[in-house]
Amino acid sequence: MPVERRRSRKPAAHALAAATGATGAADYDLRVRIRDGESPVFGPGRVALLRAIEATGSISAAARRMGMSYRRAWLLVEAMNHEFREPLVTRHIGGVSGGGAALTPFAQNLAAHYDMLLGDIRSLLDARVPIFDAYLKDGKSVDPDA
């Protein structure tokens, strides 16, 4: 499974923290996984794989870039292509220039909507998380409940 990168607050949150006198110690991790019932179907790892495929034009190159086996990447692509109403990745076999893979417009739209969802959630968190500095031991001395 690919390593998920920690996303810290955006500069707007740091400006808010500075304006409120917060120390900036409070932060958050954000990992959103979309499920179909109990089954996870889309999340940070799968999005990273799609982006690596888009960047490299190849499932095997994407797998190498992410430090996963080709089999694992191929199985994830197959699962995503099966779980959604349209395929996310198209593959072309062999030939003079070798095979390759590309994202479908459906996958590009799906990833864009996922990014918008994360942006909306981050905006909410950026606005609310600085208040937790006041609750931390070394946080600002103003009582947030006053």
mmCIF file of N, CA and C in Angstrom, residues 36-106:
data_model
loop_
_atom_site.group_PDB
_atom_site.id
_atom_site.type_symbol
_atom_site.label_atom_id
_atom_site.label_comp_id
_atom_site.label_asym_id
_atom_site.label_seq_id
_atom_site.Cartn_x
_atom_site.Cartn_y
_atom_site.Cartn_z
ATOM 1 N N ASP A 36 -18.362 1.975 -1.081
ATOM 2 C CA ASP A 36 -19.598 1.455 -1.651
ATOM 3 C C ASP A 36 -20.060 0.405 -0.654
ATOM 4 N N GLY A 37 -20.961 0.807 0.233
ATOM 5 C CA GLY A 37 -21.323 -0.079 1.344
ATOM 6 C C GLY A 37 -20.134 -0.180 2.276
ATOM 7 N N GLU A 38 -19.653 -1.382 2.498
ATOM 8 C CA GLU A 38 -18.494 -1.606 3.363
ATOM 9 C C GLU A 38 -17.181 -1.601 2.591
ATOM 10 N N SER A 39 -17.244 -1.609 1.286
ATOM 11 C CA SER A 39 -16.032 -1.728 0.471
ATOM 12 C C SER A 39 -15.472 -0.364 0.081
ATOM 13 N N PRO A 40 -14.210 -0.108 0.446
ATOM 14 C CA PRO A 40 -13.590 1.136 -0.012
ATOM 15 C C PRO A 40 -13.342 1.059 -1.520
ATOM 16 N N VAL A 41 -13.730 2.098 -2.251
ATOM 17 C CA VAL A 41 -13.562 2.074 -3.695
ATOM 18 C C VAL A 41 -12.671 3.202 -4.213
ATOM 19 N N PHE A 42 -12.450 4.239 -3.402
ATOM 20 C CA PHE A 42 -11.654 5.368 -3.876
ATOM 21 C C PHE A 42 -11.085 6.103 -2.683
ATOM 22 N N GLY A 43 -9.827 6.434 -2.749
ATOM 23 C CA GLY A 43 -9.189 7.151 -1.664
ATOM 24 C C GLY A 43 -7.808 7.601 -2.066
ATOM 25 N N PRO A 44 -6.999 8.026 -1.103
ATOM 26 C CA PRO A 44 -5.703 8.625 -1.421
ATOM 27 C C PRO A 44 -4.753 7.698 -2.168
ATOM 28 N N GLY A 45 -4.729 6.436 -1.824
ATOM 29 C CA GLY A 45 -3.835 5.489 -2.504
ATOM 30 C C GLY A 45 -4.227 5.267 -3.953
ATOM 31 N N ARG A 46 -5.505 5.099 -4.196
ATOM 32 C CA ARG A 46 -5.975 4.875 -5.556
ATOM 33 C C ARG A 46 -5.835 6.133 -6.405
ATOM 34 N N VAL A 47 -6.078 7.287 -5.808
ATOM 35 C CA VAL A 47 -5.882 8.539 -6.535
ATOM 36 C C VAL A 47 -4.403 8.698 -6.894
ATOM 37 N N ALA A 48 -3.516 8.388 -5.967
ATOM 38 C CA ALA A 48 -2.076 8.481 -6.235
ATOM 39 C C ALA A 48 -1.680 7.541 -7.377
ATOM 40 N N LEU A 49 -2.249 6.340 -7.393
ATOM 41 C CA LEU A 49 -1.963 5.400 -8.481
ATOM 42 C C LEU A 49 -2.457 5.950 -9.809
ATOM 43 N N LEU A 50 -3.669 6.490 -9.841
ATOM 44 C CA LEU A 50 -4.188 7.070 -11.073
ATOM 45 C C LEU A 50 -3.293 8.207 -11.554
ATOM 46 N N ARG A 51 -2.853 9.049 -10.644
ATOM 47 C CA ARG A 51 -2.000 10.180 -11.037
ATOM 48 C C ARG A 51 -0.644 9.698 -11.545
ATOM 49 N N ALA A 52 -0.137 8.635 -10.942
ATOM 50 C CA ALA A 52 1.138 8.077 -11.412
ATOM 51 C C ALA A 52 0.972 7.454 -12.799
ATOM 52 N N ILE A 53 -0.153 6.800 -13.041
ATOM 53 C CA ILE A 53 -0.420 6.248 -14.369
ATOM 54 C C ILE A 53 -0.523 7.374 -15.387
ATOM 55 N N GLU A 54 -1.211 8.440 -15.010
ATOM 56 C CA GLU A 54 -1.358 9.579 -15.911
ATOM 57 C C GLU A 54 0.006 10.197 -16.239
ATOM 58 N N ALA A 55 0.870 10.300 -15.233
ATOM 59 C CA ALA A 55 2.180 10.919 -15.423
ATOM 60 C C ALA A 55 3.133 10.041 -16.239
ATOM 61 N N THR A 56 3.046 8.735 -16.054
ATOM 62 C CA THR A 56 4.004 7.834 -16.694
ATOM 63 C C THR A 56 3.468 7.181 -17.962
ATOM 64 N N GLY A 57 2.137 7.112 -18.101
ATOM 65 C CA GLY A 57 1.548 6.426 -19.247
ATOM 66 C C GLY A 57 1.655 4.925 -19.173
ATOM 67 N N SER A 58 1.888 4.415 -17.968
ATOM 68 C CA SER A 58 2.130 2.984 -17.812
ATOM 69 C C SER A 58 1.774 2.531 -16.395
ATOM 70 N N ILE A 59 1.126 1.378 -16.304
ATOM 71 C CA ILE A 59 0.820 0.811 -14.984
ATOM 72 C C ILE A 59 2.105 0.343 -14.317
ATOM 73 N N SER A 60 2.991 -0.297 -15.063
ATOM 74 C CA SER A 60 4.232 -0.803 -14.459
ATOM 75 C C SER A 60 5.134 0.340 -13.997
ATOM 76 N N ALA A 61 5.245 1.402 -14.794
ATOM 77 C CA ALA A 61 6.061 2.549 -14.379
ATOM 78 C C ALA A 61 5.434 3.247 -13.173
ATOM 79 N N ALA A 62 4.115 3.326 -13.160
ATOM 80 C CA ALA A 62 3.423 3.922 -12.014
ATOM 81 C C ALA A 62 3.681 3.100 -10.756
ATOM 82 N N ALA A 63 3.625 1.784 -10.885
ATOM 83 C CA ALA A 63 3.883 0.907 -9.745
ATOM 84 C C ALA A 63 5.304 1.106 -9.225
ATOM 85 N N ARG A 64 6.273 1.150 -10.131
ATOM 86 C CA ARG A 64 7.668 1.376 -9.716
ATOM 87 C C ARG A 64 7.807 2.715 -9.002
ATOM 88 N N ARG A 65 7.179 3.754 -9.548
ATOM 89 C CA ARG A 65 7.243 5.095 -8.954
ATOM 90 C C ARG A 65 6.691 5.082 -7.542
ATOM 91 N N MET A 66 5.657 4.274 -7.312
ATOM 92 C CA MET A 66 5.008 4.244 -5.997
ATOM 93 C C MET A 66 5.589 3.192 -5.062
ATOM 94 N N GLY A 67 6.536 2.401 -5.549
ATOM 95 C CA GLY A 67 7.149 1.373 -4.710
ATOM 96 C C GLY A 67 6.233 0.195 -4.444
ATOM 97 N N MET A 68 5.369 -0.124 -5.404
ATOM 98 C CA MET A 68 4.486 -1.286 -5.245
ATOM 99 C C MET A 68 4.740 -2.250 -6.391
ATOM 100 N N SER A 69 4.289 -3.466 -6.217
ATOM 101 C CA SER A 69 4.470 -4.452 -7.275
ATOM 102 C C SER A 69 3.524 -4.152 -8.438
ATOM 103 N N TYR A 70 3.943 -4.594 -9.614
ATOM 104 C CA TYR A 70 3.084 -4.433 -10.780
ATOM 105 C C TYR A 70 1.768 -5.157 -10.543
ATOM 106 N N ARG A 71 1.834 -6.346 -9.954
ATOM 107 C CA ARG A 71 0.603 -7.122 -9.710
ATOM 108 C C ARG A 71 -0.374 -6.347 -8.833
ATOM 109 N N ARG A 72 0.122 -5.729 -7.773
ATOM 110 C CA ARG A 72 -0.736 -4.948 -6.876
ATOM 111 C C ARG A 72 -1.380 -3.779 -7.631
ATOM 112 N N ALA A 73 -0.586 -3.072 -8.418
ATOM 113 C CA ALA A 73 -1.108 -1.949 -9.191
ATOM 114 C C ALA A 73 -2.148 -2.436 -10.197
ATOM 115 N N TRP A 74 -1.845 -3.521 -10.889
ATOM 116 C CA TRP A 74 -2.766 -4.063 -11.887
ATOM 117 C C TRP A 74 -4.079 -4.483 -11.225
ATOM 118 N N LEU A 75 -3.994 -5.134 -10.055
ATOM 119 C CA LEU A 75 -5.208 -5.552 -9.343
ATOM 120 C C LEU A 75 -6.032 -4.349 -8.896
ATOM 121 N N LEU A 76 -5.378 -3.281 -8.461
ATOM 122 C CA LEU A 76 -6.102 -2.063 -8.072
ATOM 123 C C LEU A 76 -6.792 -1.431 -9.281
ATOM 124 N N VAL A 77 -6.116 -1.401 -10.419
ATOM 125 C CA VAL A 77 -6.720 -0.860 -11.638
ATOM 126 C C VAL A 77 -7.923 -1.704 -12.040
ATOM 127 N N GLU A 78 -7.761 -3.014 -12.011
ATOM 128 C CA GLU A 78 -8.865 -3.909 -12.354
ATOM 129 C C GLU A 78 -10.051 -3.696 -11.410
ATOM 130 N N ALA A 79 -9.772 -3.561 -10.122
ATOM 131 C CA ALA A 79 -10.844 -3.340 -9.140
ATOM 132 C C ALA A 79 -11.561 -2.024 -9.429
ATOM 133 N N MET A 80 -10.800 -0.951 -9.672
ATOM 134 C CA MET A 80 -11.429 0.342 -9.948
ATOM 135 C C MET A 80 -12.250 0.283 -11.238
ATOM 136 N N ASN A 81 -11.719 -0.373 -12.248
ATOM 137 C CA ASN A 81 -12.459 -0.480 -13.508
ATOM 138 C C ASN A 81 -13.757 -1.271 -13.330
ATOM 139 N N HIS A 82 -13.768 -2.176 -12.386
ATOM 140 C CA HIS A 82 -14.958 -2.996 -12.128
ATOM 141 C C HIS A 82 -15.964 -2.280 -11.214
ATOM 142 N N GLU A 83 -15.459 -1.477 -10.265
ATOM 143 C CA GLU A 83 -16.312 -0.872 -9.242
ATOM 144 C C GLU A 83 -17.095 0.350 -9.722
ATOM 145 N N PHE A 84 -16.626 0.989 -10.766
ATOM 146 C CA PHE A 84 -17.294 2.191 -11.261
ATOM 147 C C PHE A 84 -18.060 1.883 -12.539
ATOM 148 N N ARG A 85 -19.029 2.729 -12.846
ATOM 149 C CA ARG A 85 -19.896 2.460 -13.991
ATOM 150 C C ARG A 85 -19.184 2.583 -15.323
ATOM 151 N N GLU A 86 -18.033 3.243 -15.339
ATOM 152 C CA GLU A 86 -17.191 3.334 -16.527
ATOM 153 C C GLU A 86 -15.759 3.031 -16.107
ATOM 154 N N PRO A 87 -14.942 2.518 -17.021
ATOM 155 C CA PRO A 87 -13.538 2.252 -16.682
ATOM 156 C C PRO A 87 -12.792 3.541 -16.343
ATOM 157 N N LEU A 88 -11.798 3.417 -15.472
ATOM 158 C CA LEU A 88 -10.972 4.556 -15.105
ATOM 159 C C LEU A 88 -9.659 4.566 -15.885
ATOM 160 N N VAL A 89 -9.195 3.391 -16.256
ATOM 161 C CA VAL A 89 -7.917 3.259 -16.951
ATOM 162 C C VAL A 89 -8.121 2.405 -18.191
ATOM 163 N N THR A 90 -7.598 2.871 -19.309
ATOM 164 C CA THR A 90 -7.580 2.061 -20.529
ATOM 165 C C THR A 90 -6.148 1.608 -20.766
ATOM 166 N N ARG A 91 -6.000 0.409 -21.281
ATOM 167 C CA ARG A 91 -4.681 -0.158 -21.553
ATOM 168 C C ARG A 91 -4.562 -0.452 -23.040
ATOM 169 N N HIS A 92 -3.385 -0.228 -23.579
ATOM 170 C CA HIS A 92 -3.108 -0.652 -24.945
ATOM 171 C C HIS A 92 -1.910 -1.599 -24.885
ATOM 172 N N ILE A 93 -2.038 -2.682 -25.599
ATOM 173 C CA ILE A 93 -1.073 -3.779 -25.521
ATOM 174 C C ILE A 93 0.019 -3.607 -26.574
ATOM 175 N N GLY A 94 1.247 -3.895 -26.195
ATOM 176 C CA GLY A 94 2.398 -4.050 -27.076
ATOM 177 C C GLY A 94 2.537 -3.092 -28.224
ATOM 178 N N GLY A 95 3.036 -3.647 -29.329
ATOM 179 C CA GLY A 95 3.288 -2.837 -30.509
ATOM 180 C C GLY A 95 4.726 -2.362 -30.534
ATOM 181 N N VAL A 96 5.060 -1.567 -31.535
ATOM 182 C CA VAL A 96 6.422 -1.075 -31.710
ATOM 183 C C VAL A 96 6.869 -0.237 -30.524
ATOM 184 N N SER A 97 5.993 0.622 -30.047
ATOM 185 C CA SER A 97 6.360 1.494 -28.930
ATOM 186 C C SER A 97 6.047 0.883 -27.577
ATOM 187 N N GLY A 98 5.591 -0.360 -27.556
ATOM 188 C CA GLY A 98 5.252 -1.019 -26.302
ATOM 189 C C GLY A 98 3.847 -0.666 -25.867
ATOM 190 N N GLY A 99 3.412 -1.260 -24.793
ATOM 191 C CA GLY A 99 2.072 -1.009 -24.284
ATOM 192 C C GLY A 99 2.020 0.267 -23.479
ATOM 193 N N GLY A 100 0.868 0.526 -22.925
ATOM 194 C CA GLY A 100 0.720 1.718 -22.116
ATOM 195 C C GLY A 100 -0.639 1.760 -21.472
ATOM 196 N N ALA A 101 -0.878 2.801 -20.728
ATOM 197 C CA ALA A 101 -2.147 2.982 -20.040
ATOM 198 C C ALA A 101 -2.446 4.470 -19.968
ATOM 199 N N ALA A 102 -3.720 4.785 -19.926
ATOM 200 C CA ALA A 102 -4.149 6.179 -19.839
ATOM 201 C C ALA A 102 -5.419 6.265 -19.005
ATOM 202 N N LEU A 103 -5.614 7.413 -18.367
ATOM 203 C CA LEU A 103 -6.854 7.660 -17.632
ATOM 204 C C LEU A 103 -7.941 8.037 -18.624
ATOM 205 N N THR A 104 -9.136 7.593 -18.328
ATOM 206 C CA THR A 104 -10.283 7.983 -19.138
ATOM 207 C C THR A 104 -10.763 9.356 -18.670
ATOM 208 N N PRO A 105 -11.534 10.057 -19.484
ATOM 209 C CA PRO A 105 -12.129 11.317 -19.024
ATOM 210 C C PRO A 105 -12.976 11.112 -17.765
ATOM 211 N N PHE A 106 -13.623 9.949 -17.658
ATOM 212 C CA PHE A 106 -14.415 9.615 -16.469
ATOM 213 C C PHE A 106 -13.521 9.638 -15.228
#
